[in-house]
PDB file of C-alpha atoms and ligand atoms in Angstrom:
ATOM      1  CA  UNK D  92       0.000   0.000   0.000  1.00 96.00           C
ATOM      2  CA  UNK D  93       1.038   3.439  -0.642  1.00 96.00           C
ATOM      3  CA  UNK D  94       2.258   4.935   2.379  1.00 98.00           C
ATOM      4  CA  UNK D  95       4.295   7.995   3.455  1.00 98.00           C
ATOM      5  CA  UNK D  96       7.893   8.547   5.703  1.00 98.00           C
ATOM      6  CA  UNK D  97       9.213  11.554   7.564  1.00 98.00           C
ATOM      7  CA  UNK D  98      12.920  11.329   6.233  1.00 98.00           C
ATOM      8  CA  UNK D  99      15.617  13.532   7.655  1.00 98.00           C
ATOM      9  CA  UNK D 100      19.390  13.885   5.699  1.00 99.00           C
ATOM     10  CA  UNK D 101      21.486  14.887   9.086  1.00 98.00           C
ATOM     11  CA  UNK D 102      23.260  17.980   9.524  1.00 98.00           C
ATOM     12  CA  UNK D 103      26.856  15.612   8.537  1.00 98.00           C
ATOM     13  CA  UNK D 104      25.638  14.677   4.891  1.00 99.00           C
ATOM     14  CA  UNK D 105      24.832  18.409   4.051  1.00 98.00           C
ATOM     15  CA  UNK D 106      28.099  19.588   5.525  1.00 98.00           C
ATOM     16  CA  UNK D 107      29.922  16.675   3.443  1.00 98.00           C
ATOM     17  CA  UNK D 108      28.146  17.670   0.278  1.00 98.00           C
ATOM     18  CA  UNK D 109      26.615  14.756   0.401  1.00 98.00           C
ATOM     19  CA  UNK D 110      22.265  15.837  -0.068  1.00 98.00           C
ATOM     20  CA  UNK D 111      22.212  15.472  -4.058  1.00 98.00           C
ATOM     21  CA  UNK D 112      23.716  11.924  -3.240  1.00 98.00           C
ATOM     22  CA  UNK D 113      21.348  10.854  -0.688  1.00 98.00           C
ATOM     23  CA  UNK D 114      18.483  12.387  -2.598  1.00 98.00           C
ATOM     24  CA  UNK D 115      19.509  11.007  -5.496  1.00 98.00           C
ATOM     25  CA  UNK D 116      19.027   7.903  -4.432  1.00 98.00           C
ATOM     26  CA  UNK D 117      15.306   8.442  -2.956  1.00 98.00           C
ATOM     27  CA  UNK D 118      14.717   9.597  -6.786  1.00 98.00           C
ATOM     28  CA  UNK D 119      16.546   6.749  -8.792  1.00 98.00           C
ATOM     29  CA  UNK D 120      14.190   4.273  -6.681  1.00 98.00           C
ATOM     30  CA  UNK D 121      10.815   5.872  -7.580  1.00 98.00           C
ATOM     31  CA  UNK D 122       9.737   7.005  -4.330  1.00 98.00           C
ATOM     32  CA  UNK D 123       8.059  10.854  -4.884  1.00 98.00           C
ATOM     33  CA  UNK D 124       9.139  14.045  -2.735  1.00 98.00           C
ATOM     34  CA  UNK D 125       5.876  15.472  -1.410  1.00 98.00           C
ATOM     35  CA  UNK D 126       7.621  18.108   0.617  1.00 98.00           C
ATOM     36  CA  UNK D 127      11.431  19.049   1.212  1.00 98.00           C
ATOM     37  CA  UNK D 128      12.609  22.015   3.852  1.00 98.00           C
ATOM     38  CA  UNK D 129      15.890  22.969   4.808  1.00 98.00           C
ATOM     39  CA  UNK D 130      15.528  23.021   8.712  1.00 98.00           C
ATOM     40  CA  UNK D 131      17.285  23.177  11.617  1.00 98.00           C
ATOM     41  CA  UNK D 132      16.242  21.456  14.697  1.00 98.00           C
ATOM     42  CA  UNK D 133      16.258  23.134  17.979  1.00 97.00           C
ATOM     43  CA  UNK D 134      16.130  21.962  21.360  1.00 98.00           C
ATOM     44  CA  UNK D 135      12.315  21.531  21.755  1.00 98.00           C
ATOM     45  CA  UNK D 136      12.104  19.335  18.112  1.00 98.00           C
ATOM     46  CA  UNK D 137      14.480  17.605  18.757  1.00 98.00           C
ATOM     47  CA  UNK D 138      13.231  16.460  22.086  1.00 97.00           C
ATOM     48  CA  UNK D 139       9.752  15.846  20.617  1.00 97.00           C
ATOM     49  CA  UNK D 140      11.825  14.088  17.616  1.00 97.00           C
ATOM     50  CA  UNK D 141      13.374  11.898  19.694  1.00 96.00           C
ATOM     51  CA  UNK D 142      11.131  11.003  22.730  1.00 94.00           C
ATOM     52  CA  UNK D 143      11.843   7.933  22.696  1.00 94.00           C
ATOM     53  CA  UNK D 144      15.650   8.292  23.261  1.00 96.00           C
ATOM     54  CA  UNK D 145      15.552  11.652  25.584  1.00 97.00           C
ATOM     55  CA  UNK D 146      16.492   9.423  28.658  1.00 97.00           C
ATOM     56  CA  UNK D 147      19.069   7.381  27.067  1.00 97.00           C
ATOM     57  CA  UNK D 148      22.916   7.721  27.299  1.00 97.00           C
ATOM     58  CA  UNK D 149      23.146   8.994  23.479  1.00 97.00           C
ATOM     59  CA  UNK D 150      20.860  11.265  23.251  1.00 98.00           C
ATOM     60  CA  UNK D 151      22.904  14.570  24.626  1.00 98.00           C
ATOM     61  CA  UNK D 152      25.348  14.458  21.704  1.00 98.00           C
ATOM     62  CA  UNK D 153      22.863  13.356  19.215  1.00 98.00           C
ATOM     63  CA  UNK D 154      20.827  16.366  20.300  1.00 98.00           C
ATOM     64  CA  UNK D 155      24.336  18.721  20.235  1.00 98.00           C
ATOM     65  CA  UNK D 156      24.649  16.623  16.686  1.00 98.00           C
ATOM     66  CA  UNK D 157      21.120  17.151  15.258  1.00 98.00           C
ATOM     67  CA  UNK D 158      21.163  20.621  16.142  1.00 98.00           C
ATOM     68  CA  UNK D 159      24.518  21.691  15.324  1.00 98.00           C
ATOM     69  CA  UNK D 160      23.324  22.944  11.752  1.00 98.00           C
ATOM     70  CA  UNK D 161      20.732  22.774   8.805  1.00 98.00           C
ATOM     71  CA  UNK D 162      19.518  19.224   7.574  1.00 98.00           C
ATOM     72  CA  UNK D 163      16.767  18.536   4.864  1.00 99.00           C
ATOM     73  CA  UNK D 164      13.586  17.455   5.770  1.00 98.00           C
ATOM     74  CA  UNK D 165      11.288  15.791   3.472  1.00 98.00           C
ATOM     75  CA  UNK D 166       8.354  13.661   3.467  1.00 98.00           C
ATOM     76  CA  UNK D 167       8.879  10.803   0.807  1.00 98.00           C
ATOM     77  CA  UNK D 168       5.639   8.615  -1.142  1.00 98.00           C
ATOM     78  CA  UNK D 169       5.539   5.277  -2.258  1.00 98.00           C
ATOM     79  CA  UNK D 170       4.099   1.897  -2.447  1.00 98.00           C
ATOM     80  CA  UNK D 171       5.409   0.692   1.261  1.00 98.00           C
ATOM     81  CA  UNK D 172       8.087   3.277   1.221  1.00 98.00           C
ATOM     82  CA  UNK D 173       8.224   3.047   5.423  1.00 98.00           C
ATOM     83  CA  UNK D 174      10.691  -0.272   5.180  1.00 98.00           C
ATOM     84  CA  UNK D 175      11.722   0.320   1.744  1.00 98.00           C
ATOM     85  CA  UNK D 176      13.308   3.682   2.607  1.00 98.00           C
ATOM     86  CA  UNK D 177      14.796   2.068   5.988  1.00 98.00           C
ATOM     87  CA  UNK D 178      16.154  -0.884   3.791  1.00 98.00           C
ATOM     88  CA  UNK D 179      17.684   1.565   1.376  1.00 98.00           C
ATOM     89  CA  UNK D 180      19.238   3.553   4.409  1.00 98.00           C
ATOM     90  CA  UNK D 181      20.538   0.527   6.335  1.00 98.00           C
ATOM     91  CA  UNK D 182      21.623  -0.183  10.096  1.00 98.00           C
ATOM     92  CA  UNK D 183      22.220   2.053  12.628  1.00 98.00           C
ATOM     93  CA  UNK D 184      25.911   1.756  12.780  1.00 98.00           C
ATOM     94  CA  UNK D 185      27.784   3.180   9.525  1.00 98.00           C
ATOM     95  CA  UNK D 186      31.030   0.812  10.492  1.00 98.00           C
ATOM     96  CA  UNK D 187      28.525  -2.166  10.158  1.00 98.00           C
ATOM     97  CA  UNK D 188      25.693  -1.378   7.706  1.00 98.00           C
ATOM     98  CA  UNK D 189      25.751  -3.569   4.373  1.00 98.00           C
ATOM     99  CA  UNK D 190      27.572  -1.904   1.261  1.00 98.00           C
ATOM    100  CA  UNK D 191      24.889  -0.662  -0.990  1.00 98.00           C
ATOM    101  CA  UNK D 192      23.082   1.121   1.599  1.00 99.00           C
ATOM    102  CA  UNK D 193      23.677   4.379   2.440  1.00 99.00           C
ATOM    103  CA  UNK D 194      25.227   4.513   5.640  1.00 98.00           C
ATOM    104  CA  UNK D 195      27.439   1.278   4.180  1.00 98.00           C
ATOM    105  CA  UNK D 196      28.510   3.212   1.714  1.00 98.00           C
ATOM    106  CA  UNK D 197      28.875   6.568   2.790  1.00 98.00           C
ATOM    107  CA  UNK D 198      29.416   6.782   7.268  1.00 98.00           C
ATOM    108  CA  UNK D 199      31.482   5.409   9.491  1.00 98.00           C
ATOM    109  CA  UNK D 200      29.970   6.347  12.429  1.00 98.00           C
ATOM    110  CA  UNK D 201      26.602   5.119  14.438  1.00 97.00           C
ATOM    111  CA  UNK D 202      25.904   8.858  15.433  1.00 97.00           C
ATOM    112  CA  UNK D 203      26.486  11.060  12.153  1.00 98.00           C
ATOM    113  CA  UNK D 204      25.000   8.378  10.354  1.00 98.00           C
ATOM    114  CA  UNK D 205      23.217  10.799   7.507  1.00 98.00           C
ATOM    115  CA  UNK D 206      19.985   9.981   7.261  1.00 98.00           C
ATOM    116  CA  UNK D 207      16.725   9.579   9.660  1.00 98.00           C
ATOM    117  CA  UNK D 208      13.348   7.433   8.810  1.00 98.00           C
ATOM    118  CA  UNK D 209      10.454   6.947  10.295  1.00 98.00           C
ATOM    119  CA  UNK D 210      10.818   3.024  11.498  1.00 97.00           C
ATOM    120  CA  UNK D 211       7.156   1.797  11.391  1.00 97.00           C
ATOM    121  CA  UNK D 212       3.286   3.574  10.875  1.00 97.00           C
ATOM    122  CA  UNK D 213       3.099   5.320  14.531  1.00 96.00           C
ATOM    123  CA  UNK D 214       5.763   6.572  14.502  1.00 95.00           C
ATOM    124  CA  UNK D 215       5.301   7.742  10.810  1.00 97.00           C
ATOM    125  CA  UNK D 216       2.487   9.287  11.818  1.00 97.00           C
ATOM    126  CA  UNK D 217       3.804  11.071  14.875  1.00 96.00           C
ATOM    127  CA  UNK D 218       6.803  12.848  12.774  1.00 98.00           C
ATOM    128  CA  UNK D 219       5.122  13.446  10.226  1.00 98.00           C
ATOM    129  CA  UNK D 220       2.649  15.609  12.315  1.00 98.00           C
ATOM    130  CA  UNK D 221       5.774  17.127  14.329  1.00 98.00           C
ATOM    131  CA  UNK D 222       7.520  18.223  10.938  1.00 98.00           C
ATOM    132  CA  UNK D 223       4.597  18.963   8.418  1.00 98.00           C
ATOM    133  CA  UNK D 224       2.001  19.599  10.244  1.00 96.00           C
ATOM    134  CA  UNK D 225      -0.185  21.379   7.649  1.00 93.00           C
ATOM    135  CA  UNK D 226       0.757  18.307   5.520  1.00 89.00           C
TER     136      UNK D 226
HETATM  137  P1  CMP M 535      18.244   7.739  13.979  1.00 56.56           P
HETATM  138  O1  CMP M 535      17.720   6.831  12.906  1.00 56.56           O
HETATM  139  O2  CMP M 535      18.083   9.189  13.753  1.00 56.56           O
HETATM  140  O3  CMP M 535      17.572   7.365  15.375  1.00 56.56           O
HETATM  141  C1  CMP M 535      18.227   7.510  16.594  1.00 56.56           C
HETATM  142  C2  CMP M 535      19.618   8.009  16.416  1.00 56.56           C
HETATM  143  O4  CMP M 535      20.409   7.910  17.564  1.00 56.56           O
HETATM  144  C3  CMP M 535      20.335   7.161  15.388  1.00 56.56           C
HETATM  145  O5  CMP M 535      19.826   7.451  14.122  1.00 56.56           O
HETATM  146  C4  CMP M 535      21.781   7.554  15.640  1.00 56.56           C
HETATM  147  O6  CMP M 535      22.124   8.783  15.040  1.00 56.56           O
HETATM  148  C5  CMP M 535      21.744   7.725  17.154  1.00 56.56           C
HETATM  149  N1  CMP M 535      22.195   6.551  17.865  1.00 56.56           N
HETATM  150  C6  CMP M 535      21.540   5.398  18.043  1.00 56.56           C
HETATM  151  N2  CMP M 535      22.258   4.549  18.796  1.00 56.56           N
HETATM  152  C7  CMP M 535      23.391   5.201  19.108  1.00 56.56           C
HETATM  153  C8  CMP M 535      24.531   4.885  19.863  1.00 56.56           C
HETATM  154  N3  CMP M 535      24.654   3.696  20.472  1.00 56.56           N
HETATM  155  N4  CMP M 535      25.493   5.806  19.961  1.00 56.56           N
HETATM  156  C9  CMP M 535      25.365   7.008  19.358  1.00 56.56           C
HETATM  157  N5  CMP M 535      24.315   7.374  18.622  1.00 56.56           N
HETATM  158  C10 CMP M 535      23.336   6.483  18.501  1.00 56.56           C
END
């Protein structure tokens, strides 16, 4: 089914010149760009963002990360595009993520890993209305 993802390209792949190459990609596969915003995050996004991970040991420098400078925001279409985008992107960790994804390809970290997607439907929906709300 047709479905839609709140995808983020960090703050690291637009300092590394890397957002024509990571959107690139999106393209090349067929999935459509419904909306696409250069943001930057602040303190109370990223917080909402990442509510999930606000208690855990990472989050302070993925916070200082995320918010250290602009990253593209865009909300990608497609038939099941929720997995599809997060098997395009790959695992977590850059150093282990399978070559021909894009963290396997292009990081080598598990923090400034590029790229952000929504990992299932809630919390699809819950980005999606944090980043586009009049979407
Ligand atoms: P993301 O897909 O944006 O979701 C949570 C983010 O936290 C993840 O990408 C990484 O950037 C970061 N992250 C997850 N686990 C770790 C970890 N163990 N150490 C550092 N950063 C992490």
């Amino acid at each position: 089914a047709v479905e839609r993802s709140l995808v983020l390209i960090k703050p690291d792949a637009l300092r590394r010149g890397l957002l024509g190459e990571i959107l690139g990609r999106f393209e090349r596969k067929g999935l459509v760009i419904e909306a696409l915003e250069l943001r930057t995050m602040d303190a109370e996004l990223a917080d909402q963002h990442y509510a999930e991970h606000v208690d855990k040991a990472f989050y302070p420098p993925l916070k200082e990360f995320m918010t250290s400078g602009p990253l593209a925001a865009l909300v990608l279409s497609g038939d099941e595009v929720i997995a599809v985008v997060r098997e395009m992107i790959g695992s977590t960790d850059g150093r282990k993520a399978a070559a021909g994804t894009i963290r396997g390809d292009l990081s080598l970290s598990n923090r400034e890993n590029l790229v952000h997607a929504s990992d299932g439907p809630d919390s699809a929906k819950h980005e999606l209305a944090l980043w586009f709300p009049n979407l």
